[in-house]
XYZ file of C-alpha atoms in Angstrom:
774
model
C 135.271 49.484 116.444
C 133.541 52.191 113.859
C 134.130 51.752 110.112
C 136.692 54.265 109.089
C 135.173 56.812 106.241
C 137.296 58.494 103.866
C 136.318 61.383 101.381
C 138.137 59.280 98.600
C 136.660 55.728 99.562
C 133.832 54.192 97.137
C 131.644 51.358 99.221
C 132.529 47.704 97.431
C 130.012 45.935 96.055
C 127.926 42.409 97.127
C 129.796 40.601 94.467
C 133.098 42.030 95.098
C 132.822 41.399 98.892
C 131.922 37.973 98.327
C 134.599 37.134 95.775
C 137.088 38.603 98.439
C 135.806 36.642 101.516
C 136.114 33.100 98.813
C 139.540 34.477 97.506
C 138.435 34.223 93.880
C 138.837 37.999 93.252
C 142.221 38.517 91.046
C 143.593 41.118 88.681
C 141.955 42.622 85.956
C 138.703 40.520 86.300
C 134.829 42.425 86.935
C 134.916 42.507 90.246
C 138.086 44.482 90.541
C 137.023 47.089 87.906
C 133.773 47.217 89.990
C 135.617 48.077 93.101
C 138.196 50.258 92.395
C 139.291 52.769 95.068
C 136.977 51.185 98.074
C 139.948 50.426 100.326
C 138.927 46.970 100.839
C 139.984 45.848 97.537
C 143.396 47.525 97.867
C 144.132 45.957 101.031
C 142.889 42.736 99.794
C 145.786 42.884 96.474
C 148.158 43.802 98.622
C 148.037 40.543 100.764
C 147.364 38.810 97.363
C 150.937 40.625 95.737
C 152.787 39.875 99.103
C 152.512 36.078 98.220
C 151.801 36.063 94.437
C 153.330 38.767 92.783
C 156.773 36.921 92.740
C 155.771 34.631 90.195
C 154.323 37.503 88.132
C 156.261 40.469 88.621
C 159.955 39.958 87.106
C 162.676 42.256 86.074
C 163.918 42.334 82.428
C 166.871 44.981 82.214
C 166.775 45.389 78.223
C 162.958 46.078 78.301
C 163.791 48.587 81.227
C 166.031 50.207 78.757
C 164.138 50.418 75.948
C 161.620 52.357 78.773
C 164.646 54.604 79.540
C 165.401 55.407 75.936
C 161.740 56.414 74.949
C 161.738 58.661 78.199
C 165.152 59.947 77.681
C 164.134 61.368 74.291
C 160.965 62.467 74.927
C 162.492 64.203 77.803
C 163.632 67.166 75.432
C 159.738 67.336 73.932
C 158.219 68.086 77.287
C 160.736 70.695 77.863
C 159.314 72.091 74.613
C 155.835 71.647 75.924
C 156.503 72.803 79.055
C 158.151 76.223 78.082
C 155.538 76.770 75.288
C 152.481 75.810 77.520
C 153.031 75.755 80.702
C 152.213 72.237 81.549
C 154.942 69.154 81.711
C 152.744 66.962 79.700
C 154.156 63.963 77.755
C 153.153 61.150 75.480
C 156.264 59.103 76.128
C 154.388 56.543 78.137
C 151.899 55.900 75.290
C 154.632 55.229 72.959
C 156.428 52.700 75.835
C 152.723 50.993 76.222
C 152.021 50.588 72.826
C 155.443 49.275 72.027
C 155.475 46.794 74.739
C 151.731 45.466 73.616
C 153.002 45.288 70.137
C 156.167 43.152 71.032
C 153.855 41.021 73.209
C 155.522 41.762 76.954
C 153.035 40.956 79.839
C 151.270 43.464 81.476
C 154.126 43.719 84.589
C 156.735 44.079 82.029
C 155.073 46.939 80.452
C 154.611 48.728 83.535
C 157.809 48.375 84.677
C 159.574 49.260 81.590
C 157.310 52.240 81.540
C 158.155 53.239 85.166
C 161.587 53.701 83.594
C 159.981 55.809 80.874
C 158.248 58.197 82.953
C 161.031 58.455 85.713
C 163.406 59.986 82.605
C 160.569 62.102 81.385
C 160.127 63.905 84.499
C 163.388 63.915 86.026
C 164.163 67.443 84.472
C 160.881 69.032 85.366
C 162.609 71.841 87.564
C 165.060 73.268 84.376
C 161.561 73.436 82.492
C 159.935 75.402 85.124
C 162.731 77.365 87.086
C 165.724 77.352 85.658
C 165.316 79.485 82.555
C 164.178 82.693 84.744
C 168.115 82.823 85.138
C 168.447 83.698 81.476
C 165.429 86.087 81.444
C 166.786 88.011 84.365
C 170.216 88.048 82.408
C 168.962 88.873 79.354
C 165.349 90.004 78.748
C 164.571 93.750 78.946
C 161.409 93.668 80.660
C 163.506 92.526 83.643
C 165.754 94.835 83.366
C 166.407 97.132 87.055
C 167.456 101.237 86.434
C 171.266 99.681 87.481
C 171.245 97.136 84.759
C 169.954 93.284 84.752
C 169.675 91.914 88.208
C 171.827 88.957 86.821
C 175.127 89.558 85.103
C 178.215 87.852 84.297
C 176.904 84.634 85.868
C 178.497 81.088 84.657
C 175.470 79.569 82.975
C 177.774 76.373 82.528
C 178.605 75.986 86.065
C 174.702 76.262 87.449
C 173.727 73.997 84.752
C 176.169 71.232 85.877
C 175.364 72.207 89.492
C 171.300 71.694 88.826
C 171.724 68.810 86.660
C 173.876 66.888 89.384
C 171.890 68.045 92.268
C 168.487 67.153 90.233
C 169.763 63.902 90.012
C 169.895 63.351 93.948
C 166.721 65.289 94.591
C 165.114 62.736 91.922
C 166.138 59.980 93.990
C 165.268 61.385 97.324
C 161.745 61.956 95.551
C 161.351 58.501 94.659
C 162.352 57.479 98.188
C 159.922 59.617 100.103
C 156.734 58.131 98.404
C 157.513 54.831 99.527
C 156.336 55.917 102.742
C 152.911 57.234 101.240
C 152.334 54.281 99.180
C 150.625 52.508 101.504
C 148.757 55.506 103.359
C 147.608 56.505 100.116
C 147.245 53.875 97.414
C 146.202 51.034 99.715
C 144.520 51.928 102.892
C 142.991 54.955 102.021
C 143.512 54.757 97.888
C 143.495 58.111 96.287
C 141.148 57.985 92.906
C 143.739 59.299 90.556
C 141.603 60.260 87.793
C 142.299 59.181 84.335
C 144.502 56.027 85.878
C 141.625 53.634 84.736
C 142.949 54.287 80.891
C 146.302 52.721 81.740
C 145.029 50.151 83.698
C 143.022 49.295 80.477
C 146.063 49.619 78.419
C 147.445 46.949 80.968
C 144.226 44.763 80.694
C 144.725 45.040 77.011
C 148.503 44.096 76.802
C 147.293 40.696 78.906
C 145.559 39.495 76.094
C 148.314 38.187 74.384
C 146.567 37.854 71.038
C 146.573 38.894 67.434
C 143.991 41.350 67.889
C 145.372 43.221 70.912
C 148.950 43.342 69.005
C 147.136 44.697 65.443
C 145.336 47.171 67.461
C 148.501 48.587 69.028
C 149.954 48.701 65.465
C 147.254 50.998 64.417
C 147.689 53.021 67.354
C 151.153 53.794 66.372
C 150.130 54.488 62.790
C 147.602 57.096 64.265
C 150.101 58.557 66.246
C 152.360 59.082 62.963
C 149.435 60.245 60.959
C 148.558 63.229 63.418
C 151.998 64.032 64.279
C 152.467 64.425 60.382
C 149.310 66.426 59.874
C 149.942 68.973 63.132
C 153.723 69.148 61.818
C 152.376 70.270 58.416
C 149.585 72.714 59.695
C 152.244 74.477 62.062
C 154.687 74.653 59.070
C 151.821 76.854 57.522
C 151.155 78.612 60.526
C 155.139 79.407 61.918
C 157.440 78.678 59.699
C 159.119 81.443 57.640
C 158.225 80.537 54.351
C 157.774 83.906 52.673
C 161.088 86.355 52.797
C 160.236 89.685 51.007
C 160.591 93.475 52.067
C 163.063 92.463 55.028
C 160.677 90.193 56.216
C 159.978 86.875 57.002
C 156.615 85.701 57.464
C 154.811 82.198 57.871
C 152.415 81.484 55.179
C 149.220 81.969 57.326
C 150.295 85.519 57.911
C 151.445 86.659 54.438
C 147.611 85.806 53.371
C 146.531 87.652 56.302
C 148.378 90.638 55.517
C 147.598 90.515 51.532
C 144.024 89.914 51.834
C 143.202 93.278 52.818
C 140.178 95.935 51.393
C 140.928 99.326 51.952
C 141.946 99.746 55.891
C 140.242 96.489 56.570
C 142.283 93.507 56.345
C 142.200 89.860 57.457
C 145.482 90.652 59.440
C 143.021 92.476 61.977
C 141.748 89.298 63.174
C 144.449 86.911 62.784
C 148.224 87.177 63.391
C 151.176 85.165 64.518
C 149.124 81.961 65.068
C 145.879 83.433 66.799
C 142.764 84.403 65.475
C 141.929 87.509 68.108
C 139.520 89.950 68.386
C 139.785 93.025 65.660
C 142.953 94.958 66.499
C 143.392 97.213 63.489
C 146.546 97.192 60.970
C 148.977 99.636 60.193
C 150.025 101.575 56.633
C 151.238 98.766 55.692
C 149.026 96.026 56.096
C 150.553 94.403 58.980
C 148.548 93.795 62.058
C 148.693 95.777 65.312
C 148.201 92.722 67.012
C 146.258 94.195 70.289
C 143.411 96.631 70.281
C 145.054 99.709 70.996
C 143.732 101.997 73.906
C 143.585 105.988 73.544
C 141.515 108.883 74.873
C 139.450 108.401 71.263
C 139.342 104.756 71.653
C 137.976 104.301 75.429
C 135.053 103.679 74.494
C 136.195 100.096 73.166
C 135.810 97.117 75.068
C 138.121 95.298 73.192
C 140.773 97.681 74.693
C 140.338 96.554 77.847
C 141.118 93.115 77.121
C 142.442 90.503 74.681
C 140.472 87.621 73.515
C 141.178 84.843 70.832
C 142.304 81.134 69.875
C 145.726 80.072 69.567
C 146.193 77.635 66.880
C 147.595 75.544 69.162
C 147.294 72.070 68.707
C 148.666 70.937 72.060
C 146.319 72.800 73.952
C 143.360 71.130 72.478
C 145.011 67.531 73.011
C 145.936 68.725 76.964
C 142.139 69.854 77.429
C 140.842 66.684 75.865
C 142.867 64.524 78.816
C 141.855 66.912 81.564
C 138.391 66.798 80.419
C 135.910 69.929 80.948
C 135.671 70.157 84.806
C 139.317 70.952 85.335
C 139.965 72.467 81.880
C 137.429 75.212 83.287
C 139.213 75.848 86.738
C 142.277 76.618 84.879
C 140.543 78.427 82.267
C 138.438 80.339 85.491
C 141.641 81.863 86.421
C 142.226 83.071 82.911
C 138.596 84.612 82.826
C 138.754 86.405 86.332
C 142.269 87.948 84.583
C 141.111 89.115 81.407
C 137.626 89.838 81.814
C 137.813 91.515 85.621
C 141.192 92.665 86.795
C 142.733 93.634 83.471
C 139.813 95.873 82.526
C 139.837 97.408 86.287
C 143.657 97.967 85.857
C 142.931 100.317 82.766
C 139.752 101.322 83.120
C 140.808 103.019 86.554
C 144.058 103.990 85.209
C 146.232 101.881 88.009
C 149.883 102.849 89.019
C 152.015 100.269 88.181
C 155.615 99.862 89.353
C 158.084 100.139 86.790
C 161.468 98.896 87.409
C 163.320 100.866 84.995
C 162.521 104.263 86.647
C 161.914 102.499 89.986
C 158.483 104.523 90.197
C 154.955 104.117 89.891
C 153.426 105.036 86.659
C 149.618 105.360 85.901
C 149.138 102.965 83.504
C 147.252 105.489 80.977
C 150.168 107.580 80.536
C 151.737 104.907 78.512
C 148.852 105.552 75.549
C 149.851 109.520 75.305
C 150.246 110.246 71.556
C 149.143 107.422 69.422
C 147.930 104.985 71.581
C 149.425 101.601 72.947
C 147.996 97.936 74.125
C 147.684 99.219 77.780
C 145.702 95.700 78.419
C 149.018 93.917 77.909
C 150.878 96.311 79.977
C 148.465 95.801 82.606
C 148.394 91.876 82.168
C 152.295 91.598 82.338
C 153.125 94.131 85.140
C 149.826 93.987 87.727
C 147.765 90.986 87.058
C 150.772 88.440 86.458
C 151.912 89.374 90.083
C 148.629 88.647 91.214
C 148.685 85.369 89.510
C 151.646 84.561 91.407
C 150.422 85.289 94.846
C 147.262 83.329 93.987
C 149.980 80.336 93.202
C 151.270 80.501 96.378
C 148.221 80.997 98.553
C 146.673 78.480 97.068
C 149.614 75.880 97.896
C 150.115 77.870 101.415
C 146.637 77.080 102.295
C 146.585 73.531 100.517
C 149.300 72.710 103.097
C 147.321 74.411 105.587
C 144.180 72.050 105.044
C 146.289 68.994 105.382
C 147.510 69.205 108.889
C 145.370 66.588 110.107
C 146.909 64.251 107.126
C 150.020 64.885 108.240
C 149.768 63.985 111.987
C 148.481 60.868 110.885
C 151.276 60.364 108.548
C 154.033 60.928 110.860
C 152.264 58.518 113.219
C 152.575 56.100 110.457
C 156.114 56.988 109.443
C 157.365 56.067 113.128
C 155.409 53.061 113.073
C 157.380 51.961 109.718
C 160.553 52.984 110.902
C 160.328 50.705 114.003
C 159.139 47.680 111.538
C 155.474 47.517 112.567
C 153.533 46.225 109.866
C 156.113 46.439 107.172
C 156.827 43.297 104.974
C 159.831 44.633 102.965
C 161.730 41.203 102.273
C 160.139 37.880 101.677
C 162.082 35.191 102.624
C 163.345 33.084 100.118
C 161.704 35.261 97.061
C 163.410 38.868 97.580
C 162.623 42.340 97.895
C 158.566 43.073 97.952
C 159.618 46.859 98.254
C 161.938 48.801 98.679
C 163.473 49.088 102.339
C 162.468 51.823 104.551
C 166.104 51.988 106.326
C 167.254 53.007 103.352
C 165.258 56.280 103.376
C 167.233 58.276 106.095
C 170.527 56.930 104.704
C 169.672 58.449 101.308
C 168.526 61.958 103.172
C 171.810 61.963 104.648
C 173.934 61.120 101.643
C 171.352 63.773 99.480
C 172.255 66.200 102.330
C 175.876 65.717 102.266
C 175.880 65.812 98.277
C 174.104 69.253 98.089
C 176.488 70.624 100.567
C 179.364 69.555 98.415
C 177.771 70.288 95.086
C 176.628 73.888 95.949
C 180.200 74.553 97.531
C 182.132 73.379 94.938
C 179.501 75.419 92.342
C 180.869 78.574 94.225
C 178.384 79.312 96.928
C 179.319 79.431 100.522
C 178.999 76.516 102.791
C 176.627 78.290 105.220
C 174.281 78.926 102.486
C 174.823 75.453 101.155
C 173.961 74.330 104.373
C 170.531 76.237 104.714
C 169.722 74.952 100.999
C 170.267 71.301 101.752
C 168.238 71.417 104.605
C 165.429 73.280 103.188
C 165.501 70.537 100.455
C 165.293 67.672 102.933
C 162.093 69.263 104.671
C 160.071 70.661 101.711
C 160.642 67.801 99.555
C 159.071 65.604 102.258
C 156.218 68.075 103.185
C 155.491 69.745 99.746
C 155.658 66.222 98.442
C 152.909 65.394 100.259
C 150.991 68.286 98.956
C 152.060 67.398 95.336
C 150.832 64.010 95.883
C 147.676 64.728 97.486
C 146.449 67.220 95.033
C 147.685 65.094 91.962
C 145.811 61.938 93.485
C 142.921 63.883 93.873
C 142.764 65.898 90.409
C 145.048 64.401 88.188
C 147.695 67.679 87.777
C 150.542 67.805 89.993
C 150.856 71.578 90.817
C 154.716 71.509 90.798
C 154.834 75.430 90.090
C 152.537 75.820 93.197
C 154.810 74.179 95.271
C 157.785 75.703 93.861
C 157.194 79.058 94.027
C 156.653 77.958 98.334
C 160.021 77.025 97.743
C 161.231 80.032 96.037
C 159.471 82.281 98.862
C 161.512 80.761 101.477
C 164.775 80.579 100.149
C 164.916 84.215 98.918
C 163.212 85.455 102.027
C 166.240 83.480 103.951
C 168.950 84.495 101.340
C 167.978 88.285 100.565
C 167.650 88.967 103.833
C 171.049 87.189 105.634
C 173.154 88.198 102.693
C 176.317 89.443 105.215
C 175.543 86.205 107.229
C 175.700 83.751 104.365
C 178.354 85.610 102.315
C 175.848 86.615 99.135
C 175.743 89.250 96.711
C 172.242 90.144 95.590
C 172.896 88.439 92.232
C 174.138 85.202 94.269
C 170.975 85.061 96.611
C 168.590 85.114 93.675
C 170.708 82.727 91.617
C 171.157 80.022 94.747
C 167.226 80.823 95.095
C 166.592 79.784 91.586
C 168.918 76.812 91.309
C 167.402 75.448 94.394
C 163.894 76.031 93.224
C 165.348 74.141 89.903
C 166.244 71.131 92.270
C 163.207 71.060 94.408
C 161.227 71.120 91.289
C 163.005 67.895 89.919
C 162.341 65.906 93.268
C 158.862 67.197 93.776
C 158.012 66.053 90.164
C 159.587 62.329 90.607
C 157.166 61.858 93.954
C 154.116 62.857 91.960
C 155.331 60.827 88.756
C 155.619 57.576 90.782
C 152.229 57.353 92.245
C 150.631 56.374 89.022
C 153.113 53.559 88.456
C 152.387 52.455 92.278
C 148.627 52.494 91.594
C 148.824 50.339 88.251
C 151.431 47.764 89.640
C 149.171 47.041 92.694
C 146.252 46.224 90.534
C 148.336 43.886 88.251
C 150.223 41.837 90.804
C 153.556 44.006 90.375
C 155.889 44.355 93.306
C 156.556 47.897 94.355
C 160.434 47.354 94.429
C 160.719 47.100 90.807
C 158.572 50.269 90.213
C 161.105 52.234 92.632
C 163.911 50.504 90.663
C 162.695 51.309 87.133
C 161.909 55.084 88.161
C 164.940 55.437 89.783
C 167.042 54.262 86.877
C 165.178 56.459 84.763
C 166.547 59.676 86.385
C 170.144 60.145 85.199
C 169.346 60.009 81.498
C 166.462 61.885 81.784
C 168.214 64.608 83.726
C 170.604 65.215 81.249
C 168.957 64.998 78.214
C 165.867 66.986 79.514
C 167.743 69.865 81.355
C 170.342 70.268 77.994
C 167.307 70.675 75.932
C 165.496 73.145 78.336
C 168.521 75.126 78.609
C 169.323 75.258 74.739
C 165.405 76.445 74.258
C 165.359 78.822 77.010
C 169.015 80.732 76.027
C 167.118 81.102 72.710
C 163.837 82.486 74.325
C 165.922 84.926 76.539
C 167.945 86.186 73.138
C 164.673 86.589 71.325
C 165.301 83.838 68.813
C 162.200 81.804 69.530
C 158.964 83.006 71.017
C 157.671 80.612 73.817
C 155.356 81.503 76.571
C 157.129 80.155 79.375
C 154.891 81.016 82.167
C 155.953 79.697 85.075
C 159.867 81.033 84.261
C 158.615 84.535 83.385
C 156.665 84.103 87.009
C 159.767 82.926 88.636
C 161.638 86.133 86.826
C 159.089 88.512 87.967
C 158.970 87.059 91.622
C 162.793 87.501 91.766
C 162.611 91.283 90.722
C 159.971 91.750 93.398
C 161.720 90.512 96.058
C 165.010 91.777 95.261
C 163.860 95.284 94.759
C 161.205 95.276 97.625
C 159.039 97.296 95.902
C 155.140 98.186 96.077
C 154.063 95.378 93.681
C 154.158 93.211 96.891
C 150.455 94.311 97.605
C 149.420 92.975 94.470
C 151.007 89.661 95.533
C 149.465 89.671 98.913
C 146.042 90.367 97.170
C 146.826 87.405 94.803
C 147.916 85.251 97.917
C 144.566 85.979 99.551
C 142.328 85.272 96.238
C 144.226 81.885 95.563
C 143.505 81.008 99.661
C 139.975 81.628 98.777
C 139.598 79.634 95.368
C 141.843 76.742 97.087
C 139.170 76.578 99.973
C 136.191 76.862 97.597
C 137.329 74.255 94.938
C 140.568 72.746 96.505
C 142.494 73.848 92.981
C 143.999 77.433 93.995
C 147.467 76.782 92.147
C 145.507 75.408 88.957
C 143.472 78.803 89.042
C 146.501 81.111 89.471
C 148.139 79.402 86.763
C 145.175 79.940 84.469
C 145.161 83.916 85.306
C 148.887 83.626 84.311
C 147.966 82.605 80.864
C 146.106 84.407 78.542
C 142.944 83.472 76.590
C 143.972 82.461 73.217
C 146.455 79.862 74.907
C 143.755 78.394 77.526
C 140.367 78.938 75.136
C 141.467 76.155 73.209
C 141.612 73.817 76.750
C 138.676 74.665 77.498
C 137.019 73.515 73.947
C 139.276 70.429 74.155
C 138.080 69.442 77.602
C 134.148 69.910 76.559
C 134.319 68.017 73.418
C 135.380 64.849 75.200
C 132.795 65.137 77.485
C 130.534 65.658 74.875
C 131.746 63.276 72.427
C 131.585 60.349 75.503
C 128.228 61.540 76.291
C 126.601 61.449 72.599
C 129.010 59.232 70.889
C 131.066 57.073 73.294
C 128.177 55.644 75.777
C 125.401 54.718 73.332
C 127.968 52.923 71.479
C 128.782 50.921 74.663
C 125.708 50.825 76.145
C 124.561 48.729 72.681
C 127.692 46.584 73.016
C 127.087 45.708 76.624
C 123.281 44.564 76.037
C 124.724 42.618 73.184
C 127.999 40.763 74.226
C 128.140 41.860 78.070
C 130.058 43.599 80.317
C 133.566 42.912 80.045
C 133.513 43.310 76.166
C 131.860 46.503 76.347
C 134.517 47.721 79.064
C 137.553 46.498 76.609
C 135.915 47.907 73.382
C 134.955 51.226 75.303
C 138.814 50.998 76.547
C 140.233 50.572 72.611
C 137.827 53.633 71.191
C 139.045 55.793 74.189
C 142.429 54.793 73.444
C 142.249 55.784 69.919
C 141.252 59.410 70.625
C 144.166 59.576 73.081
C 146.129 58.520 70.453
C 145.040 61.461 68.340
C 145.659 63.700 71.117
C 149.546 62.543 71.525
C 149.876 62.817 67.811
C 148.840 66.833 68.222
C 151.373 66.972 71.587
C 154.159 65.124 70.000
C 153.913 66.683 66.514
C 153.804 70.381 67.885
C 156.680 69.396 70.088
C 158.772 68.237 67.544
C 157.908 71.045 64.806
C 158.742 73.890 67.781
C 162.146 71.721 68.686
C 163.132 71.809 65.329
C 162.184 75.392 64.817
C 164.040 76.138 68.041
C 167.525 74.836 66.429
C 167.184 76.342 62.682
C 166.161 79.895 64.364
C 169.724 79.221 66.468
C 171.259 78.394 63.350
C 170.361 81.235 61.864
C 172.279 83.024 64.288
C 175.576 81.441 63.270
C 175.045 82.503 59.852
C 176.594 85.221 58.240
C 173.919 86.389 55.971
C 170.624 84.893 57.078
C 168.598 86.409 54.500
C 170.294 85.306 51.534
C 168.540 83.498 49.126
C 171.034 80.189 49.244
C 170.330 80.500 53.090
C 166.849 80.087 52.363
C 166.976 77.102 49.892
C 169.409 75.921 52.430
C 167.321 75.913 55.286
C 164.291 74.634 53.662
C 166.591 71.519 52.513
C 167.686 71.045 56.371
C 164.292 71.260 57.675
C 162.960 68.908 55.190
C 165.964 66.563 55.421
C 165.840 66.503 59.471
C 161.936 65.424 59.237
C 162.637 62.486 56.645
C 165.920 61.062 58.690
C 163.614 61.423 61.489
C 160.501 59.575 60.366
C 162.997 57.232 58.727
C 164.491 56.359 61.612
C 161.364 55.762 63.605
C 160.020 53.563 60.653
C 163.013 51.400 60.573
C 162.837 51.094 64.426
C 158.995 49.882 64.423
C 159.528 47.721 61.267
C 162.674 45.650 62.808
C 160.600 45.230 65.948
C 157.661 44.297 63.855
C 155.045 46.886 64.559
C 155.097 48.581 61.522
C 155.364 46.894 57.832
C 155.001 43.106 59.007
C 152.548 40.532 60.253
C 152.072 39.078 63.574
C 154.243 36.377 62.812
C 156.899 38.825 62.362
C 156.492 40.502 65.876
C 157.067 36.322 66.882
C 159.809 35.954 65.254
C 161.725 39.269 66.675
C 160.429 38.370 70.316
C 161.603 34.565 70.141
C 165.081 35.782 68.756
């Protein structure tokens, strides 16, 4: 019998093979690190865990509740980041890891607690990406049709209740489904999951229960706090409306940019609204025009055909730091193709674009009749974004087609698993090792009935609810495999791409069978969007649990505890995360806050296209083919499409962050680690590398957290502005400022007291020990 080959499996080292044969290889030793993703190691550790994990893996409800609390709080922060940047990235698990390290939890306890953290953080992903489209279709003039808004008089509270409850069941189902894939893609043919080594090293550090590790955790938390504070102060200068004059409210940097002018030239031509951008010109009052205007007289200006700049968004730099250059470049590649090729073509060739209001196609240059207009932005929003949506869908569909052989093998594995072949779930006299597979078909039935009841009670017809429940059960499994596979290959889960496929399926059925399903056009669109919201939560949980499972294999944890932790985190995370996402969505649609919300805008555009059935479908098809090609060439068609949906100022900081990370590792980190390796050995060097790299992760986490906290507070204050009788008065200006400062002092004080009580801040190692003993 030949040796099985794999695109992911690495060759096992001779020393590692010898240690495996002798049975001396154990968790977190050098031979383990040298043989990650070999398949041989993973199968050896699986057998070892079956026998020994019951001595290591212990459930502690109080510690899991710590993890859930951190994840639930950060689910709201994640909602803001997702709406602003289009990526649901959270720093919650870093906080949970560091708290566990500071309190001297074992690696097993840290891993189990953080599984609950990630479960709570990502349970509401669908509400971040999809649900806001409902508010945009109801309130945003950009999506209004000639007959009025596509969605009117929708019961938002009812839809939110339906979506939240359904997302809980869907989240449970997403976790259950991955039980099937765990052995296939983490043990027998291990996916590499780029970046997981950092979390594994953190668990390794946690295993060294000594003063140094605890002190480092304290220092790391302080690093996050410092950079969170610096980020919030910087964004205060960039975004907070500090200057109220001449019936305008300006941030300090915008005020300075408009003030510093010489004649017709001013700094505002190059800086406005938190972006350093190409020269756009200023109006008679010194206010930036924002974008280079196109007219017959300025048609020679290349800047009139594109939009280049850098947004002062710390989060995108931090995300790029996590991604590194390759992934950041592939996302930016979509942006570059969109803004340096497609947008200029649309403007240059006077391409006709479909206008929903007039229900006709209008040559784009006709918008510049008279004083000119930012045609590049019209081309982007009306044409190129449609191509981007098609690219996301095409990349996802082609990715599914590429995996047909894998699915054939998986179905065989599933059949064997349900027959009990090769499964060792319950160990007599010890307990559960893995969540029982027989629960999967049971919970499929429970979820199916739950969806039928929830959506029927929510006001949709029984037949329409039946169709959705069927689609959810099938797509969560099939597309969940895509999401997990892609995440295992690249470290990024394509929730958006797979969700577009589901929306395509649901709208295709609901809009073309309205009479049979007893649906109006509005009901068909609403059911499609709410259904896709629920799917997004399910698919996110499937991808979330893979990282927790992978780490648990290498430290001796039972998969049963990881599943249990993720399941417990779903309910509070879904409620809090969805609540914050809904609040922010309402503010976004009403124009009270400015968030990019790329996926939500894409879903809204997609819904209008399908509801109207107009000419933009040609651009959608073009994008579909482009996404297929990029998926074939790079394997990241959905990421490419997402990049095309963003603008250069928001993706360029991400690329800068990725390049900066690789450059820093090559020029600064590697020489330092090589010197330590030569002097103190490989083990000391690897642990020092993890500590140094972790310190940069803490800075990045501070950037993410600071922007998310500031943005959430700003959105709350903007909402309060709408409730105040005279929001332009001096008394409200003072009250608003005092409220903003007081809110931050209260939050900072609460966090300080929490960590001081735990002995993490303001105490000594002995204090932490005393707290732990009590």
